[in-house]
Short mmCIF file of C-alpha atoms and ligand atoms in Angstrom, two decimals:
data_model
loop_
_atom_site.label_atom_id
_atom_site.label_comp_id
_atom_site.label_asym_id
_atom_site.label_seq_id
_atom_site.Cartn_x
_atom_site.Cartn_y
_atom_site.Cartn_z
CA MET J 19 0.23 -0.01 0.09
CA THR J 20 2.95 2.47 0.76
CA GLN J 21 4.48 1.40 -2.07
CA LEU J 22 2.01 1.90 -3.93
CA PHE J 23 0.42 5.87 -2.82
CA PRO J 24 3.84 7.80 -4.66
CA LEU J 25 2.40 5.96 -8.30
CA LEU J 26 -1.02 6.56 -7.66
CA ILE J 27 -0.14 10.38 -6.65
CA LEU J 28 2.43 9.78 -9.97
CA LEU J 29 -0.49 8.64 -12.28
CA THR J 30 -3.23 11.42 -11.17
CA THR J 31 -0.99 14.28 -11.28
CA LEU J 32 -0.18 12.87 -14.91
CA PHE J 33 -3.74 12.72 -15.25
CA PHE J 34 -4.76 16.18 -15.00
CA SER J 35 -1.78 17.39 -16.44
CA LEU J 36 -2.53 15.87 -19.53
CA ALA J 37 -6.40 16.61 -19.16
CA SER J 38 -5.47 20.51 -18.78
CA THR J 39 -2.52 21.16 -20.76
CA ALA J 40 -2.89 19.22 -24.01
CA ASN J 41 -2.47 21.93 -25.76
CA PRO J 42 -1.62 24.59 -23.16
CA ILE J 43 -1.90 27.72 -25.78
CA GLU J 44 -5.36 26.88 -26.63
CA ASN J 45 -6.89 26.83 -23.02
CA ASN J 46 -5.26 29.72 -21.54
CA GLN J 47 -6.14 31.64 -24.57
CA ALA J 48 -9.75 30.19 -24.43
CA ASN J 49 -9.88 30.98 -20.56
CA GLU J 50 -9.20 34.47 -21.24
CA GLU J 51 -11.41 34.58 -23.77
CA LYS J 52 -13.96 33.78 -21.77
CA ASP J 53 -13.32 34.59 -18.63
CA ARG J 54 -12.46 38.38 -19.18
CA PRO J 55 -15.30 40.52 -20.00
CA ILE J 56 -15.65 42.63 -23.19
CA ARG J 57 -16.02 45.83 -21.72
CA ILE J 58 -18.44 48.34 -23.92
CA ILE J 59 -17.92 51.99 -24.13
CA THR J 60 -21.90 53.72 -23.09
CA ASN J 61 -22.36 57.51 -23.79
CA ASN J 62 -24.96 59.79 -23.51
CA TRP J 63 -27.66 59.73 -26.03
CA THR J 64 -30.07 56.89 -26.53
CA SER J 65 -29.65 54.87 -30.39
CA GLN J 66 -25.47 54.73 -28.58
CA ILE J 67 -27.00 53.29 -25.34
CA VAL J 68 -29.29 50.73 -27.09
CA LEU J 69 -27.00 49.52 -30.02
CA SER J 70 -24.14 49.34 -27.23
CA GLU J 71 -26.76 47.01 -25.40
CA VAL J 72 -27.56 44.82 -28.42
CA THR J 73 -23.42 44.59 -29.43
CA GLY J 74 -22.91 43.34 -26.22
CA ARG J 75 -26.17 40.36 -25.95
CA ILE J 76 -24.67 39.57 -29.23
CA PHE J 77 -21.19 38.93 -27.42
CA GLN J 78 -23.20 37.36 -24.29
CA ASP J 79 -24.93 34.88 -27.08
CA MET J 80 -21.50 34.51 -28.39
CA GLY J 81 -20.50 32.98 -24.87
CA TYR J 82 -18.22 35.88 -24.26
CA LEU J 83 -19.11 38.56 -20.38
CA VAL J 84 -19.88 41.48 -20.88
CA GLU J 85 -19.15 44.75 -18.94
CA TYR J 86 -20.63 47.99 -20.04
CA VAL J 87 -18.69 51.59 -19.57
CA PRO J 88 -20.46 54.68 -19.39
CA LEU J 89 -17.94 57.50 -20.11
CA SER J 90 -17.99 60.94 -22.27
CA THR J 91 -16.61 60.74 -25.78
CA ALA J 92 -13.93 63.31 -24.70
CA ASP J 93 -12.84 60.10 -22.20
CA GLN J 94 -13.54 57.22 -24.55
CA TRP J 95 -10.32 57.36 -26.26
CA GLY J 96 -7.58 57.22 -23.28
CA ALA J 97 -10.42 54.25 -21.98
CA LEU J 98 -9.44 52.71 -25.69
CA ALA J 99 -6.32 53.33 -25.63
CA HIS J 100 -5.32 52.12 -22.17
CA ASN J 101 -7.22 48.73 -22.95
CA VAL J 102 -9.82 49.46 -20.23
CA ALA J 103 -12.68 49.87 -22.39
CA HIS J 104 -12.71 47.70 -25.71
CA VAL J 105 -15.59 48.52 -27.83
CA GLN J 106 -17.10 51.96 -29.15
CA VAL J 107 -20.47 51.00 -31.63
CA GLU J 108 -21.07 55.17 -32.60
CA VAL J 109 -18.38 57.24 -33.54
CA TRP J 110 -19.59 59.94 -35.79
CA GLN J 111 -18.15 61.94 -38.17
CA GLY J 112 -19.40 65.27 -37.46
CA THR J 113 -18.17 65.38 -33.42
CA MET J 114 -15.81 63.05 -33.10
CA SER J 115 -13.61 62.45 -36.22
CA GLU J 116 -10.71 64.96 -35.28
CA MET J 117 -10.31 62.76 -31.84
CA PHE J 118 -10.77 59.88 -33.82
CA ASN J 119 -8.73 60.15 -36.56
CA ARG J 120 -5.98 61.60 -33.85
CA MET J 121 -5.67 58.32 -32.11
CA LEU J 122 -6.14 56.15 -35.60
CA ALA J 123 -3.19 57.95 -36.66
CA GLY J 124 -0.73 57.31 -33.12
CA ASP J 125 -1.50 53.43 -33.12
CA HIS J 126 -3.66 53.51 -30.25
CA ILE J 127 -7.14 52.28 -31.19
CA VAL J 128 -8.64 50.44 -34.12
CA ASP J 129 -10.57 50.91 -36.98
CA ALA J 130 -13.59 48.28 -36.80
CA GLY J 131 -15.44 49.64 -39.43
CA THR J 132 -18.28 51.62 -41.33
CA HIS J 133 -21.47 51.45 -40.86
CA ALA J 134 -24.02 51.77 -43.64
CA ALA J 135 -25.77 54.77 -41.98
CA LYS J 136 -24.98 57.89 -43.46
CA THR J 137 -24.92 60.99 -40.37
CA ARG J 138 -25.36 64.63 -40.37
CA GLU J 139 -24.75 66.65 -37.12
CA GLU J 140 -26.20 70.26 -36.89
CA TRP J 141 -28.01 72.97 -36.22
CA TRP J 142 -31.71 72.13 -36.95
CA TYR J 143 -34.86 74.17 -36.17
CA PRO J 144 -38.64 73.29 -35.90
CA LYS J 145 -40.41 73.92 -39.20
CA TYR J 146 -42.69 76.77 -37.83
CA VAL J 147 -39.52 78.61 -37.43
CA GLU J 148 -38.76 79.10 -41.04
CA ALA J 149 -42.41 81.79 -40.95
CA VAL J 150 -40.56 83.88 -38.36
CA CYS J 151 -37.27 84.09 -40.28
CA PRO J 152 -37.72 83.74 -43.99
CA GLY J 153 -34.45 82.49 -46.51
CA LEU J 154 -34.00 79.52 -43.67
CA PRO J 155 -32.40 76.90 -44.30
CA ASP J 156 -29.82 79.35 -45.75
CA TRP J 157 -27.84 80.39 -42.52
CA GLN J 158 -28.05 83.72 -44.13
CA ALA J 159 -31.47 84.13 -42.92
CA LEU J 160 -29.95 84.15 -39.05
CA LYS J 161 -28.29 87.52 -40.17
CA ASN J 162 -31.44 89.20 -39.87
CA CYS J 163 -33.37 87.60 -37.70
CA ALA J 164 -31.14 86.13 -34.64
CA LYS J 165 -33.17 88.58 -32.37
CA GLU J 166 -36.57 85.94 -32.75
CA PHE J 167 -34.14 83.36 -30.67
CA GLU J 168 -33.57 85.39 -27.71
CA THR J 169 -33.36 84.12 -24.59
CA PRO J 170 -32.82 85.99 -20.90
CA PHE J 171 -29.21 83.53 -21.41
CA SER J 172 -28.44 86.06 -24.61
CA ALA J 173 -30.36 88.38 -24.78
CA PRO J 174 -30.09 90.90 -26.88
CA SER J 175 -28.32 88.27 -28.82
CA GLY J 176 -30.18 84.66 -30.46
CA THR J 177 -29.28 81.34 -28.26
CA TYR J 178 -28.17 78.36 -29.90
CA PHE J 179 -28.12 75.59 -27.75
CA SER J 180 -25.81 72.97 -28.32
CA GLY J 181 -25.35 69.38 -26.22
CA PRO J 182 -22.29 67.98 -24.26
CA TRP J 183 -19.95 67.21 -26.95
CA GLU J 184 -17.13 68.75 -28.75
CA LYS J 185 -17.97 71.19 -31.24
CA PRO J 186 -16.23 74.17 -32.80
CA ASP J 187 -19.93 76.29 -32.40
CA THR J 188 -18.38 79.43 -30.61
CA ALA J 189 -15.73 79.34 -33.65
CA ARG J 190 -18.75 79.65 -36.52
CA VAL J 191 -20.70 82.29 -35.08
CA ARG J 192 -17.56 84.54 -34.80
CA ALA J 193 -16.33 83.02 -37.94
CA LEU J 194 -19.76 83.80 -39.89
CA ASP J 195 -20.12 87.03 -37.81
CA LEU J 196 -23.89 85.55 -36.56
CA ASP J 197 -25.47 87.55 -33.21
CA PHE J 198 -25.16 84.24 -30.97
CA LYS J 199 -25.03 82.55 -27.80
CA VAL J 200 -23.74 79.25 -27.24
CA LYS J 201 -25.89 77.57 -24.50
CA VAL J 202 -24.05 74.36 -24.29
CA LEU J 203 -26.58 71.78 -22.02
CA ALA J 204 -25.43 69.46 -19.52
CA GLN J 205 -27.23 66.56 -20.86
CA GLY J 206 -28.24 65.48 -24.46
CA ASP J 207 -31.25 64.96 -23.22
CA ASP J 208 -32.07 68.38 -22.21
CA LEU J 209 -32.30 69.31 -25.72
CA TRP J 210 -35.33 67.90 -26.44
CA VAL J 211 -36.69 69.24 -23.13
CA GLU J 212 -35.88 72.46 -24.89
CA LEU J 213 -37.22 71.55 -27.98
CA GLU J 214 -40.75 70.16 -26.54
CA LYS J 215 -41.12 73.73 -24.63
CA ALA J 216 -40.70 76.02 -27.35
CA ALA J 217 -42.71 73.57 -29.95
CA LYS J 218 -45.18 73.65 -27.62
CA ILE J 219 -45.91 77.23 -27.65
CA LYS J 220 -44.20 77.73 -31.11
CA ARG J 221 -41.29 79.95 -30.21
CA PRO J 222 -38.48 80.20 -32.42
CA ILE J 223 -35.73 77.40 -31.21
CA LEU J 224 -32.32 77.01 -32.81
CA LEU J 225 -30.81 73.64 -31.30
CA PHE J 226 -27.86 71.15 -32.12
CA ASN J 227 -29.80 67.56 -33.73
CA TRP J 228 -28.84 64.53 -35.66
CA THR J 229 -29.59 62.30 -38.20
CA PRO J 230 -30.19 59.21 -37.69
CA ASN J 231 -32.10 59.74 -34.62
CA TRP J 232 -36.02 59.76 -33.60
CA VAL J 233 -37.14 63.74 -33.15
CA GLU J 234 -37.66 63.33 -37.30
CA SER J 235 -40.52 61.20 -37.09
CA ILE J 236 -42.34 63.65 -34.26
CA TYR J 237 -41.16 66.98 -35.43
CA GLU J 238 -40.93 68.63 -38.83
CA GLY J 239 -38.38 70.13 -39.40
CA ALA J 240 -34.87 71.49 -41.01
CA PHE J 241 -30.61 71.36 -40.61
CA VAL J 242 -29.45 74.71 -41.63
CA GLU J 243 -27.44 74.90 -44.12
CA PHE J 244 -23.99 75.97 -44.24
CA PRO J 245 -21.80 76.68 -46.21
CA ASN J 246 -20.24 72.87 -47.64
CA HIS J 247 -17.26 71.48 -45.24
CA SER J 248 -14.06 70.84 -45.87
CA PRO J 249 -11.50 69.40 -43.72
CA GLU J 250 -9.48 72.78 -44.39
CA CYS J 251 -12.24 75.74 -43.24
CA GLU J 252 -11.67 73.38 -39.55
CA THR J 253 -7.62 74.14 -40.01
CA GLU J 254 -7.02 77.27 -42.65
CA PRO J 255 -8.04 80.47 -41.80
CA SER J 256 -7.57 81.56 -45.32
CA TRP J 257 -9.94 79.06 -46.60
CA GLY J 258 -14.38 79.78 -46.90
CA ILE J 259 -15.80 83.25 -46.98
CA ASN J 260 -13.96 84.68 -43.78
CA LYS J 261 -10.24 85.11 -44.54
CA ASN J 262 -9.14 85.69 -41.03
CA PHE J 263 -11.38 82.79 -39.17
CA ALA J 264 -11.30 78.77 -39.52
CA HIS J 265 -14.49 77.37 -38.86
CA ASP J 266 -16.84 79.65 -41.43
CA CYS J 267 -18.79 76.14 -42.74
CA GLY J 268 -20.63 73.61 -41.28
CA ASN J 269 -20.36 70.01 -40.01
CA PRO J 270 -20.24 67.44 -42.76
CA LYS J 271 -23.34 65.99 -44.30
CA GLY J 272 -23.57 62.26 -45.41
CA GLY J 273 -20.56 61.58 -42.95
CA TRP J 274 -19.95 58.87 -41.66
CA LEU J 275 -20.54 56.14 -38.15
CA LYS J 276 -17.60 54.23 -37.36
CA LYS J 277 -17.13 51.51 -34.72
CA ALA J 278 -13.67 51.46 -33.17
CA ALA J 279 -12.09 49.02 -31.28
CA SER J 280 -9.02 48.83 -28.17
CA LYS J 281 -5.45 48.09 -29.53
CA ASP J 282 -6.15 44.30 -27.67
CA MET J 283 -9.77 43.39 -29.05
CA GLU J 284 -9.04 40.81 -31.91
CA SER J 285 -6.09 38.77 -30.12
CA THR J 286 -7.88 38.61 -26.89
CA TRP J 287 -11.63 38.18 -28.09
CA SER J 288 -11.17 37.40 -32.02
CA CYS J 289 -14.71 35.82 -32.42
CA ALA J 290 -16.45 39.47 -30.55
CA TYR J 291 -13.74 41.30 -32.61
CA GLU J 292 -14.71 39.74 -36.61
CA THR J 293 -18.23 40.49 -35.57
CA LEU J 294 -17.75 44.14 -34.77
CA LYS J 295 -16.33 44.15 -37.30
CA ASN J 296 -19.67 42.67 -39.17
CA ILE J 297 -22.15 45.19 -36.94
CA ASN J 298 -23.67 47.08 -39.92
CA PHE J 299 -26.53 48.81 -38.61
CA THR J 300 -28.60 51.35 -40.88
CA ASN J 301 -30.25 54.93 -40.78
CA LEU J 302 -33.56 52.95 -40.38
CA GLN J 303 -32.19 50.55 -37.70
CA ILE J 304 -30.88 53.80 -36.04
CA ALA J 305 -34.01 56.23 -35.83
CA THR J 306 -36.33 53.07 -34.67
CA ALA J 307 -33.59 51.76 -32.02
CA SER J 308 -33.76 55.69 -30.79
CA SER J 309 -37.49 55.46 -30.45
CA LEU J 310 -38.40 52.86 -28.69
CA VAL J 311 -37.04 54.34 -26.37
CA ASP J 312 -37.50 57.90 -26.76
CA VAL J 313 -40.98 58.07 -28.29
CA LYS J 314 -42.21 54.51 -26.88
CA LYS J 315 -40.71 54.78 -23.61
CA GLN J 316 -38.88 51.03 -23.51
CA SER J 317 -36.19 51.29 -21.50
CA TYR J 318 -32.97 50.53 -23.27
CA GLU J 319 -32.87 46.87 -22.37
CA GLN J 320 -36.14 46.17 -23.32
CA ALA J 321 -35.45 48.63 -26.85
CA ALA J 322 -32.51 45.93 -27.35
CA THR J 323 -34.65 42.81 -26.61
CA ASN J 324 -37.45 43.76 -29.44
CA TRP J 325 -34.73 45.07 -31.57
CA LEU J 326 -32.57 41.72 -31.30
CA LYS J 327 -36.29 39.26 -31.52
CA ASP J 328 -36.80 41.79 -34.70
CA ASN J 329 -33.88 41.82 -36.27
CA ARG J 330 -32.43 37.89 -35.67
CA ALA J 331 -31.88 37.32 -39.35
CA ILE J 332 -30.03 40.17 -39.16
CA TRP J 333 -27.17 40.01 -36.38
CA GLN J 334 -26.81 36.06 -36.51
CA SER J 335 -25.09 36.83 -40.44
CA TRP J 336 -23.00 39.49 -38.14
CA ILE J 337 -21.90 36.54 -36.23
CA PRO J 338 -18.89 34.45 -38.74
CA ASP J 339 -19.75 30.63 -39.09
CA ARG J 340 -16.35 29.40 -36.72
CA CYS J 341 -17.74 31.39 -34.12
CA LYS J 342 -20.98 29.98 -33.95
CA GLN J 343 -21.98 27.86 -30.88
C1 TMO W 19 -22.80 61.98 -31.28
N1 TMO W 19 -23.92 62.84 -31.67
C2 TMO W 19 -25.12 61.80 -32.05
C3 TMO W 19 -25.15 62.88 -30.47
O1 TMO W 19 -23.81 63.82 -32.18
#
């Protein structure tokens, strides 16, 4: 018996080490892939939060752990660069191209591809405003009617309401010599509070809006048409109608919408990374995702559940065959 003991231990050890290290490299990777959560960035507007939730549920369906990391669009770049967060599903050209391109050029993040959706982020007004500001949507109409948009914040100038995203609005007001002051709202949703208050009594209002968004399904309105955007407009003062200042133009029309990943995503969660590259939302899908919450008053989670239920064939097609369980 005492002689058998060492043999037994040897055999047991051998059995377990063979079982667990049959392919040591593959095994460690598999563990890390499924044990470490993929951290998805959530920002502060509806479609982004719903689509992040949709993306997270798809990853969970594939067997991954998922965490959501609420971050401002300003703070998300450092998190991605340090692999503290790994996925951003809505990078908008109009508000984020500058930082996105800088991070890409520095090799700090990965471009995970472009959605089919075409985007625009711009000054916007509800249709009834045209009656008191003839000439809209041409921006030059604003030269003669700034007073119509006066509020206690800006008196005697007009107010333009912007959201908490990096936009060169003050530089544009200066470059185009407009009599407006920019009121930056703390929360994205504050824009819709202002819009509803104004629209109820048909008070003129000018605010930041974008497409695709739920707003277009509820309010008739239009974007202000500023001089066409060009990259030089943002960097070359001599470009455009004001020879002394940059930003004498509007935001891009037909802008791109991209996905971003951390540098470690592909090597750590290769199937999730492949799926992220395939994820591809259209204008209608994004507008629908946001109206489920902002119009139909569902929670973000309910909206994601409903979206996944109604679009099963689409999201299943984003998962590569080799990654299907
Ligand atoms: C990035 N956003 C859609 C708020 O303009």
